Coordinates of C-alpha atoms and ligand atoms in Angstrom, one line a residue:
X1 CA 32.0 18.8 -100.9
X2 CA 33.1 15.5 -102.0
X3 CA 34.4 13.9 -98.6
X4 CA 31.9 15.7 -96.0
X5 CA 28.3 15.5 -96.2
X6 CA 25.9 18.0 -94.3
X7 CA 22.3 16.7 -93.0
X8 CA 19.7 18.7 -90.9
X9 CA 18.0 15.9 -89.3
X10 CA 16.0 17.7 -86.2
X11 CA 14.8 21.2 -85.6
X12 CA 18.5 22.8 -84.0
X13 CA 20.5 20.2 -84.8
X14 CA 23.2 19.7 -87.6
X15 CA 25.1 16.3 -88.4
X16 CA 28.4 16.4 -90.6
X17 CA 29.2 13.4 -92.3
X18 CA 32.5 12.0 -92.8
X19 CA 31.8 10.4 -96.2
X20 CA 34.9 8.5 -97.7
X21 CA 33.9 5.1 -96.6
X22 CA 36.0 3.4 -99.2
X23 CA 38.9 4.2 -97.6
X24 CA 37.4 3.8 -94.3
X25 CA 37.0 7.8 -93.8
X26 CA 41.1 8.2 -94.3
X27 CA 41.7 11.7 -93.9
X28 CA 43.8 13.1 -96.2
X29 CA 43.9 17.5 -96.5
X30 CA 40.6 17.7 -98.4
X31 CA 38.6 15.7 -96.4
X32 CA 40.1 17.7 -92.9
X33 CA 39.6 21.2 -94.9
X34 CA 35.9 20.5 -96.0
X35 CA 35.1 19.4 -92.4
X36 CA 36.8 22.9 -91.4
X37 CA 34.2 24.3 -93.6
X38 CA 30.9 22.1 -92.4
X39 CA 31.8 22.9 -88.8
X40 CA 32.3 26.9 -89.5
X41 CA 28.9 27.1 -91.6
X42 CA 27.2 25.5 -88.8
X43 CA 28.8 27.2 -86.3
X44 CA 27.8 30.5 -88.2
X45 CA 24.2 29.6 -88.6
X46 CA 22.1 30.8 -86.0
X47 CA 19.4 27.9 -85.9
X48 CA 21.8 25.1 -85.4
X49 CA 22.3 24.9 -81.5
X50 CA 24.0 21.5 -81.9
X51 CA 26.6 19.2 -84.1
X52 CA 26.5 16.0 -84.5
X53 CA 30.2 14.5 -86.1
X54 CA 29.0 10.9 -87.9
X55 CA 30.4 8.6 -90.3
X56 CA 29.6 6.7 -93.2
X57 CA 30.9 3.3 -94.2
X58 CA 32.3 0.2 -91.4
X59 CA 34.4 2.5 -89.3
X60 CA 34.7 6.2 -87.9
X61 CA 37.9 6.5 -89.3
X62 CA 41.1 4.4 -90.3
X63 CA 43.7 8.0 -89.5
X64 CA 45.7 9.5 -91.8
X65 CA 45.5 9.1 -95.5
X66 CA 49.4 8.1 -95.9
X67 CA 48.7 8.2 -99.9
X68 CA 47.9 11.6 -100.1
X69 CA 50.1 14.7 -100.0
X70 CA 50.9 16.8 -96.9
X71 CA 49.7 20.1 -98.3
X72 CA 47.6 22.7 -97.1
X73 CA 44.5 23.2 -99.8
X74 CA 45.5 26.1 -101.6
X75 CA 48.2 26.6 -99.2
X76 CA 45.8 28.7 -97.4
X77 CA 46.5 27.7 -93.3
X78 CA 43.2 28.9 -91.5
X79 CA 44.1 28.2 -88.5
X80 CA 47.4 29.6 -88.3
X81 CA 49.7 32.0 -90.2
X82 CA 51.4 29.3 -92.0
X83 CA 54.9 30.3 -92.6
X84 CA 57.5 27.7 -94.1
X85 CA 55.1 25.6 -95.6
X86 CA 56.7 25.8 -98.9
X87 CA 60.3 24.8 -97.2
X88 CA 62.4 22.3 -96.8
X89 CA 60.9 19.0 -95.6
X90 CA 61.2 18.7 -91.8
X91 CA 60.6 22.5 -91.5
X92 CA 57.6 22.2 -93.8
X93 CA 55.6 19.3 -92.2
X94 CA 56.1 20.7 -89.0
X95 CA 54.5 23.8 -90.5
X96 CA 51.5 21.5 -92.3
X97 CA 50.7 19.8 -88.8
X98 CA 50.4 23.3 -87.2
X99 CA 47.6 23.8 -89.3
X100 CA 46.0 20.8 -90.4
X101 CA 46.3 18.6 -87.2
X102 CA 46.5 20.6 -84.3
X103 CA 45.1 23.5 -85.3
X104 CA 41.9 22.0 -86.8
X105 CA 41.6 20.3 -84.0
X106 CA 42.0 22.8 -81.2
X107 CA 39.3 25.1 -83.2
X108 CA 36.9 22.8 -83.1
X109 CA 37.2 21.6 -79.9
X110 CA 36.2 25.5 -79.4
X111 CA 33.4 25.6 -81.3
X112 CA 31.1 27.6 -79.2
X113 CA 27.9 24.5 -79.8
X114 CA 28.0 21.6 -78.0
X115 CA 29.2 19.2 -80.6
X116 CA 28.6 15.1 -80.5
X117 CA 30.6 12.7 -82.1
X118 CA 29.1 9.2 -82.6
X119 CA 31.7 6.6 -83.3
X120 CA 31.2 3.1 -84.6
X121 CA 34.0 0.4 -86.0
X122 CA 37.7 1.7 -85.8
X123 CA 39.0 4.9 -85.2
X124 CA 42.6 4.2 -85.4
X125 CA 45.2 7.2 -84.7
X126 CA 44.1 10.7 -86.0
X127 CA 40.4 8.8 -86.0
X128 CA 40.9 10.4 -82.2
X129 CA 41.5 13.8 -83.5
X130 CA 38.5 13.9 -84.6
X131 CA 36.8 12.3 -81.6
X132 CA 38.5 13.9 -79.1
X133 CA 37.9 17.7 -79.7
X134 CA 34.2 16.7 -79.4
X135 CA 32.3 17.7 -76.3
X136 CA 30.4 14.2 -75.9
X137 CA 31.5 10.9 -77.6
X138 CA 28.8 8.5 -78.1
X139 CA 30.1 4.8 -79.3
X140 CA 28.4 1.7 -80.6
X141 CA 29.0 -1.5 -78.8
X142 CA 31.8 -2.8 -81.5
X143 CA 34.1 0.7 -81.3
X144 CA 37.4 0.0 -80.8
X145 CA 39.9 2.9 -80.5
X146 CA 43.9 2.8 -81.2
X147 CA 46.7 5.0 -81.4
X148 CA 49.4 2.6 -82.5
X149 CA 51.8 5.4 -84.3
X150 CA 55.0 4.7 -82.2
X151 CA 55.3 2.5 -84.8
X152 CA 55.9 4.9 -87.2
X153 CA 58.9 6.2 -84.6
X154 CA 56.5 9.4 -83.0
X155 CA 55.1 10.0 -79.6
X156 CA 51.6 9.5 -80.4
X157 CA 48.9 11.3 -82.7
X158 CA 49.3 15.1 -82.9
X159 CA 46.4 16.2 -80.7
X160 CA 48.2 14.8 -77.6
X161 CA 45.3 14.7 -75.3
X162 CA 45.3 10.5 -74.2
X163 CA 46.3 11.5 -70.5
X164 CA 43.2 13.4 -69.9
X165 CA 40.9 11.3 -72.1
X166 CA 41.7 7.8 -70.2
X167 CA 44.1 9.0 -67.4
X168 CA 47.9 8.6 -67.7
X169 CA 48.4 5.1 -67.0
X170 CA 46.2 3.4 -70.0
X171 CA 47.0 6.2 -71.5
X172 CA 51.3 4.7 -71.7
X173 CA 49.7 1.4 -71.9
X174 CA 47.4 2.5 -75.4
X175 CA 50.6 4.7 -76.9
X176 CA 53.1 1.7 -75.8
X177 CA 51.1 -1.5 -77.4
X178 CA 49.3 0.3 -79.8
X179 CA 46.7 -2.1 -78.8
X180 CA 43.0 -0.8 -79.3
X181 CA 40.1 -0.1 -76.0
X182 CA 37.0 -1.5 -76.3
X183 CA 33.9 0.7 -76.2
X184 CA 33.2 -0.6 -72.9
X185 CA 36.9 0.1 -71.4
X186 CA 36.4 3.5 -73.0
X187 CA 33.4 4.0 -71.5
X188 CA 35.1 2.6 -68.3
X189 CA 37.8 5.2 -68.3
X190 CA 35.3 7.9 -69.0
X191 CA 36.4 9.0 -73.0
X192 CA 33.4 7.7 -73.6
X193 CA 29.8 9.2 -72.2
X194 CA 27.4 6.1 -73.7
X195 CA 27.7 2.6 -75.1
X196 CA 24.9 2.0 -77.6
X197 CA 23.7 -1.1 -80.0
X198 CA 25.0 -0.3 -83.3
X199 CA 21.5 0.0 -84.8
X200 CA 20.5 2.9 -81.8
X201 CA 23.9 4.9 -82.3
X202 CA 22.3 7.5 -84.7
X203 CA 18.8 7.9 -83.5
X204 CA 20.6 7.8 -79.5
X205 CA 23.3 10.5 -80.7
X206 CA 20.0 12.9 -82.6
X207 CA 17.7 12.6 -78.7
X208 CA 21.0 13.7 -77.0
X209 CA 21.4 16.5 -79.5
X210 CA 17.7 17.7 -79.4
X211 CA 17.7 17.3 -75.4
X212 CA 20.6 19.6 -75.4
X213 CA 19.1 22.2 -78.1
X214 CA 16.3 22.8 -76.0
X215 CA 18.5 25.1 -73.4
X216 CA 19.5 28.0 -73.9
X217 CA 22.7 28.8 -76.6
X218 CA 24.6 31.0 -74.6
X219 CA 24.2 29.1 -71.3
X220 CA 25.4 25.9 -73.4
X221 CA 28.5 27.9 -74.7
X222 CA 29.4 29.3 -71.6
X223 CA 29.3 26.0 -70.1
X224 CA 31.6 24.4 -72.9
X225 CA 34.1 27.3 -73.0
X226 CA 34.3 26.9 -69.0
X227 CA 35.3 23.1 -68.9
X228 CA 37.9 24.6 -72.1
X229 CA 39.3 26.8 -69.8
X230 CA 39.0 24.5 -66.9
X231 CA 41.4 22.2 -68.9
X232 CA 43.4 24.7 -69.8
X233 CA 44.3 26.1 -66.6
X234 CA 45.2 22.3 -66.0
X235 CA 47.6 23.2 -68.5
X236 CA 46.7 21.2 -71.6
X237 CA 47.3 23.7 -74.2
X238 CA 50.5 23.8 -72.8
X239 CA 51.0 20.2 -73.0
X240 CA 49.4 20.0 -76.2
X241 CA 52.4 22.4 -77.9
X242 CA 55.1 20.4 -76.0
X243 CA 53.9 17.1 -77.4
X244 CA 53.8 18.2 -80.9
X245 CA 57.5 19.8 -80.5
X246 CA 58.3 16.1 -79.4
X247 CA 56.2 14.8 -82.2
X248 CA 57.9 16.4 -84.9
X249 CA 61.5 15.4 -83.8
X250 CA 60.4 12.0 -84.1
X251 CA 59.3 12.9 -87.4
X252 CA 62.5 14.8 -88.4
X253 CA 64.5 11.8 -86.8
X254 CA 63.1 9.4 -89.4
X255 CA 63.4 11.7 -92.2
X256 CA 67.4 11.3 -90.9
X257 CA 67.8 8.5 -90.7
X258 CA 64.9 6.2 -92.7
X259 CA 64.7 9.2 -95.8
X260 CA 60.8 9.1 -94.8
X261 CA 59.1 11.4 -92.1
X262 CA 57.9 8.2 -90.4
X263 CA 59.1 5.0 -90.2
X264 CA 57.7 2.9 -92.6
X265 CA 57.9 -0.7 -91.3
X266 CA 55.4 1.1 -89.0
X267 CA 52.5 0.4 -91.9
X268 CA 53.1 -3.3 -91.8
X269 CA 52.6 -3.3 -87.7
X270 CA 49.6 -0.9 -87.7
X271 CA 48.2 -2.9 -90.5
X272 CA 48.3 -6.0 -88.4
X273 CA 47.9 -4.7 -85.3
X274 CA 44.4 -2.8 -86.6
X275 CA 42.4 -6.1 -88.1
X276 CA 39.3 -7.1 -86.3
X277 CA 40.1 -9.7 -84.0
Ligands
ZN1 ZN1 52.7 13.7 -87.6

């Protein structure tokens, strides 16, 4: 593992590291696939009752690695059948985010532990698609969370889920402006369950994990899979397919017309857009 590290930091609980902090936790395929693989070994293991999802370095995560390629590892999908990813380019990404984005992302937001995500600094665009999947989000007092990738000519990031995580009408405002929420208005809007120091953010996120490994696993489980289902029946897998049909015309739009699946003045706004005030 060279971009996730593992720790066992309390009886029951298991913390996964996102640990690329020179590029600010950028996620490019082999950082997303090893995460794949941290969260299935502790899901697998019988003594961890809880996940924590940390990160090293200034900030949770800066969202795609632009740099890298858009391949699956091996070109071995696991959370699909992959089909066209070797095709032409429209027809190929499409196929890529199946997997890499929403896919990852919808299995471990089913990962039958309660997971935690603690969040500090940025977590610009698909920085939420790692947050989001989480059961409980726990942020440090200087979080800041954006989805700025209109820019780039798409709806928003691939795990469409803003209208449930701040309600629908911050959730136009967020996508519209690309302007970032405070940890507070986060917390405000309910994405957020607590608002810690910086300093606290790791030792707060470990008590809420041991509190919660003291119940039982399968009452925990069946508790998580019910609010899944609950959210489901509000139809947000639904919702979740429909947005990433819409996500990938924008994409194929800009391959059109710009030669580039996004459009790439979109870098220079994010860019400035992102900076600490
Ligand atoms: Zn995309």
């Amino acid at each position: 593992m060279s971009y996730i590290r593992r720790e066992n930091p309390a009886e029951g609980v298991a913390r996964i590291v996102l640990a690329r902090p020179e590029k600010k936790n950028a996620q490019n395929p082999g950082l997303l696939y090893e995460l794949d693989e941290a969260f299935l070994t502790a899901s697998n293991e019988s003594d961890v009752k809880v996940i924590i999802l940390a990160a090293d370095g200034t900030d949770f995560s800066s969202g795609h690695d632009l740099s890298d390629e858009f391949t699956v590892p091996g070109n071995r999908p696991v959370a699909t059948m992959g089909g066209h990813l070797d095709v032409g380019m429209a027809e190929a990404h499409y196929a890529f985010e199946c997997d890499a984005y929403m896919g990852l992302s919808r299995r471990w937001r089913d990962i039958p532990k309660p997971t935690i995500a603690a969040a500090h600094g940025r977590s610009i665009a698909a920085g939420l698609m790692l947050l989001w999947p989480m059961d409980i989000i726990v942020a440090s007092e200087e979080a800041t969370f954006a989805d700025p990738v209109t820019a780039f000519g798409v709806n928003g990031v691939e795990y469409f889920t803003h209208v449930w995580e701040v309600g629908h009408r911050k959730a136009r405002e967020m996508l519209f402006t690309g302007e970032s929420l405070s940890a507070q208005e986060a917390y405000r809007l309910g994405m957020v369950n607590h608002v810690v120091a910086r300093d606290r953010l790791e030792k707060f996120a470990l008590e809420l994990a041991v509190k919660i490994s003291q119940r039982p696993s399968f009452g925990l489980r069946l508790a998580k899979e019910s609010v899944n289902r609950t959210l489901d029946a509000q139809g947000q897998s639904i919702a979740l397919e429909s947005a990433l049909a819409l996500h990938n015309l924008g994409h194929a739009s800009a391959l059109a017309r710009h030669g580039e699946l996004a459009i790439t003045a979109g870098r220079d706004t994010i860019r400035n857009e992102s900076r600490h005030p």
